[in-house]
mmCIF file of C-alpha atoms in Angstrom:
data_model
loop_
_atom_site.group_PDB
_atom_site.id
_atom_site.type_symbol
_atom_site.label_atom_id
_atom_site.label_comp_id
_atom_site.label_asym_id
_atom_site.label_seq_id
_atom_site.Cartn_x
_atom_site.Cartn_y
_atom_site.Cartn_z
ATOM 1 C CA MET M 1 -7.879 12.515 9.121
ATOM 2 C CA SER M 2 -9.656 9.530 10.556
ATOM 3 C CA ILE M 3 -8.936 6.058 9.328
ATOM 4 C CA ASN M 4 -12.558 5.252 10.170
ATOM 5 C CA SER M 5 -13.652 7.037 7.003
ATOM 6 C CA ILE M 6 -11.444 5.222 4.509
ATOM 7 C CA GLU M 7 -13.054 5.301 1.084
ATOM 8 C CA LEU M 8 -10.161 4.463 -1.232
ATOM 9 C CA ILE M 9 -9.442 0.732 -1.078
ATOM 10 C CA SER M 10 -8.329 -1.692 -3.768
ATOM 11 C CA LEU M 11 -7.902 -5.344 -2.849
ATOM 12 C CA ALA M 12 -6.501 -6.252 -6.262
ATOM 13 C CA GLY M 13 -3.601 -3.959 -7.055
ATOM 14 C CA ILE M 14 -2.172 -4.491 -10.535
ATOM 15 C CA ALA M 15 1.286 -2.906 -10.268
ATOM 16 C CA LYS M 16 4.335 -5.160 -10.471
ATOM 17 C CA THR M 17 7.003 -2.619 -9.456
ATOM 18 C CA ARG M 18 7.563 -0.055 -6.715
ATOM 19 C CA GLU M 19 7.148 2.819 -9.196
ATOM 20 C CA GLY M 20 3.998 1.232 -10.600
ATOM 21 C CA ALA M 21 2.535 0.900 -7.095
ATOM 22 C CA ILE M 22 3.306 4.536 -6.297
ATOM 23 C CA ASN M 23 1.621 5.561 -9.562
ATOM 24 C CA GLU M 24 -1.398 3.384 -8.719
ATOM 25 C CA ALA M 25 -1.781 4.971 -5.265
ATOM 26 C CA ALA M 26 -1.270 8.460 -6.690
ATOM 27 C CA GLU M 27 -3.934 7.828 -9.337
ATOM 28 C CA MET M 28 -6.452 6.833 -6.644
ATOM 29 C CA LEU M 29 -5.699 10.036 -4.693
ATOM 30 C CA ILE M 30 -5.934 12.167 -7.861
ATOM 31 C CA ARG M 31 -9.258 10.588 -8.962
ATOM 32 C CA ALA M 32 -10.676 11.192 -5.474
ATOM 33 C CA GLY M 33 -9.798 14.891 -5.707
ATOM 34 C CA ALA M 34 -7.431 14.685 -2.736
ATOM 35 C CA VAL M 35 -4.335 15.845 -4.635
ATOM 36 C CA THR M 36 -3.376 17.566 -7.869
ATOM 37 C CA PRO M 37 -1.751 15.490 -10.617
ATOM 38 C CA GLY M 38 1.635 16.992 -9.693
ATOM 39 C CA TYR M 39 1.559 15.148 -6.363
ATOM 40 C CA ARG M 40 2.456 11.926 -8.207
ATOM 41 C CA GLU M 41 5.895 13.300 -9.102
ATOM 42 C CA SER M 42 6.388 14.408 -5.513
ATOM 43 C CA MET M 43 5.627 10.864 -4.288
ATOM 44 C CA LEU M 44 8.168 9.429 -6.739
ATOM 45 C CA GLU M 45 10.705 12.090 -5.714
ATOM 46 C CA ARG M 46 10.235 11.215 -2.019
ATOM 47 C CA GLU M 47 10.788 7.531 -2.765
ATOM 48 C CA SER M 48 13.988 8.259 -4.700
ATOM 49 C CA SER M 49 15.445 10.038 -1.665
ATOM 50 C CA VAL M 50 14.223 7.720 1.116
ATOM 51 C CA SER M 51 12.337 4.429 1.052
ATOM 52 C CA THR M 52 8.797 4.510 2.380
ATOM 53 C CA TYR M 53 8.955 0.798 3.283
ATOM 54 C CA MET M 54 7.753 0.411 6.879
ATOM 55 C CA GLY M 55 8.072 -3.345 7.549
ATOM 56 C CA ASN M 56 5.530 -6.181 7.711
ATOM 57 C CA TYR M 57 4.774 -5.969 3.949
ATOM 58 C CA LEU M 58 3.812 -2.267 4.147
ATOM 59 C CA ALA M 59 4.959 0.825 2.260
ATOM 60 C CA ILE M 60 3.458 4.294 2.744
ATOM 61 C CA PRO M 61 4.387 6.495 -0.205
ATOM 62 C CA HIS M 62 3.707 10.193 0.221
ATOM 63 C CA GLY M 63 4.843 13.523 -1.160
ATOM 64 C CA THR M 64 7.668 15.790 -0.116
ATOM 65 C CA LEU M 65 7.238 18.717 2.264
ATOM 66 C CA GLU M 66 7.455 21.018 -0.754
ATOM 67 C CA SER M 67 4.355 19.399 -2.251
ATOM 68 C CA GLN M 68 1.935 20.421 0.513
ATOM 69 C CA GLU M 69 0.194 22.958 -1.730
ATOM 70 C CA GLN M 70 -0.746 20.041 -4.026
ATOM 71 C CA VAL M 71 -2.770 18.370 -1.257
ATOM 72 C CA LEU M 72 -6.396 19.450 -1.574
ATOM 73 C CA ASN M 73 -7.966 17.106 0.998
ATOM 74 C CA SER M 74 -6.633 14.510 3.416
ATOM 75 C CA ALA M 75 -7.004 10.958 2.158
ATOM 76 C CA LEU M 76 -5.587 7.438 2.352
ATOM 77 C CA ALA M 77 -5.456 5.093 -0.639
ATOM 78 C CA ILE M 78 -5.045 1.483 0.486
ATOM 79 C CA ILE M 79 -3.952 -1.105 -2.064
ATOM 80 C CA ARG M 80 -3.404 -4.803 -1.413
ATOM 81 C CA TYR M 81 -1.372 -6.792 -3.939
ATOM 82 C CA PRO M 82 -2.015 -10.463 -4.716
ATOM 83 C CA GLN M 83 1.716 -11.060 -5.186
ATOM 84 C CA PRO M 84 4.560 -9.310 -3.359
ATOM 85 C CA ILE M 85 6.202 -6.315 -5.004
ATOM 86 C CA MET M 86 9.915 -5.856 -4.398
ATOM 87 C CA TRP M 87 10.483 -2.562 -2.596
ATOM 88 C CA GLY M 88 14.224 -2.402 -2.748
ATOM 89 C CA GLU M 89 15.254 -5.534 -0.842
ATOM 90 C CA ASP M 90 11.875 -5.963 0.866
ATOM 91 C CA GLN M 91 8.567 -7.513 -0.156
ATOM 92 C CA VAL M 92 5.436 -5.345 -0.048
ATOM 93 C CA ARG M 93 1.826 -6.543 -0.184
ATOM 94 C CA PHE M 94 0.216 -3.289 1.014
ATOM 95 C CA VAL M 95 0.723 0.230 -0.255
ATOM 96 C CA ILE M 96 -1.018 3.062 1.540
ATOM 97 C CA GLY M 97 -0.725 6.309 -0.379
ATOM 98 C CA ILE M 98 -1.188 9.199 1.978
ATOM 99 C CA ALA M 99 -2.074 12.840 1.467
ATOM 100 C CA GLY M 100 -2.377 14.914 4.624
ATOM 101 C CA LYS M 101 -3.679 18.458 4.708
ATOM 102 C CA ASP M 102 -2.436 20.684 7.541
ATOM 103 C CA GLY M 103 -0.567 17.888 9.324
ATOM 104 C CA THR M 104 -3.640 15.682 9.697
ATOM 105 C CA HIS M 105 -1.737 12.674 8.366
ATOM 106 C CA LEU M 106 0.341 12.267 11.531
ATOM 107 C CA GLU M 107 -2.435 10.620 13.560
ATOM 108 C CA ALA M 108 -3.265 8.335 10.623
ATOM 109 C CA LEU M 109 0.394 7.336 10.298
ATOM 110 C CA GLY M 110 0.444 6.396 13.981
ATOM 111 C CA ARG M 111 -2.695 4.266 13.604
ATOM 112 C CA ILE M 112 -1.366 2.573 10.474
ATOM 113 C CA ALA M 113 1.897 1.760 12.259
ATOM 114 C CA GLU M 114 -0.089 0.342 15.168
ATOM 115 C CA ILE M 115 -2.225 -1.838 12.884
ATOM 116 C CA PHE M 116 0.709 -3.190 10.884
ATOM 117 C CA SER M 117 2.873 -3.870 13.942
ATOM 118 C CA ASN M 118 0.528 -6.782 14.772
ATOM 119 C CA LEU M 119 1.227 -9.703 12.428
ATOM 120 C CA ASP M 120 -2.130 -11.323 13.225
ATOM 121 C CA THR M 121 -3.876 -8.167 12.015
ATOM 122 C CA VAL M 122 -1.675 -8.086 8.893
ATOM 123 C CA ASP M 123 -2.709 -11.688 8.177
ATOM 124 C CA GLU M 124 -6.351 -10.716 8.711
ATOM 125 C CA ILE M 125 -6.059 -7.890 6.165
ATOM 126 C CA LEU M 126 -4.331 -10.262 3.735
ATOM 127 C CA ALA M 127 -7.267 -12.674 4.079
ATOM 128 C CA ALA M 128 -10.024 -10.030 3.842
ATOM 129 C CA SER M 129 -12.414 -10.700 0.979
ATOM 130 C CA SER M 130 -14.057 -7.277 0.808
ATOM 131 C CA GLU M 131 -13.319 -3.584 1.208
ATOM 132 C CA ASP M 132 -15.833 -3.501 4.067
ATOM 133 C CA GLN M 133 -13.826 -6.145 5.934
ATOM 134 C CA VAL M 134 -10.704 -4.011 5.578
ATOM 135 C CA ARG M 135 -12.583 -0.931 6.826
ATOM 136 C CA SER M 136 -13.870 -2.975 9.750
ATOM 137 C CA ILE M 137 -10.369 -4.153 10.687
ATOM 138 C CA PHE M 138 -9.011 -0.600 10.568
ATOM 139 C CA SER M 139 -12.023 0.720 12.487
ATOM 140 C CA ARG M 140 -11.887 -1.988 15.140
ATOM 141 C CA THR M 141 -8.175 -1.452 15.637
ATOM 142 C CA ASN M 142 -8.742 2.296 15.828
ATOM 143 C CA ASN M 143 -11.205 1.861 18.677
ATOM 144 C CA SER M 144 -9.256 -0.666 20.717
#
């Protein structure tokens, strides 16, 4: 899975809660044909057992190991929220729903962690005014 081919981006997430944000990311993955509808429950189950908050305003909800058969294609669903969502004790502005087929999500997770470890890049994504700008930031970071 390459983060250079990100198609699922929303710069105006509407969820107000952690569960709402997970549902919003799951819906994007379902509509794109990347996962079956049952994957949503797996994402919520994962979150109930361990937080997917990663730091620097980022959460990466994903399904459990048992839900792998519900992943049809690898995909990332990136959502930026205009106002922070409380993720337990932490504030989240970005949710990246992830569905990885055959372990392909591991490289993407590494790239996402790299991107969000740089606060200047996080600020740049916060300020982006278009999906293309977000793709460009991810692509540029991927090639550096």
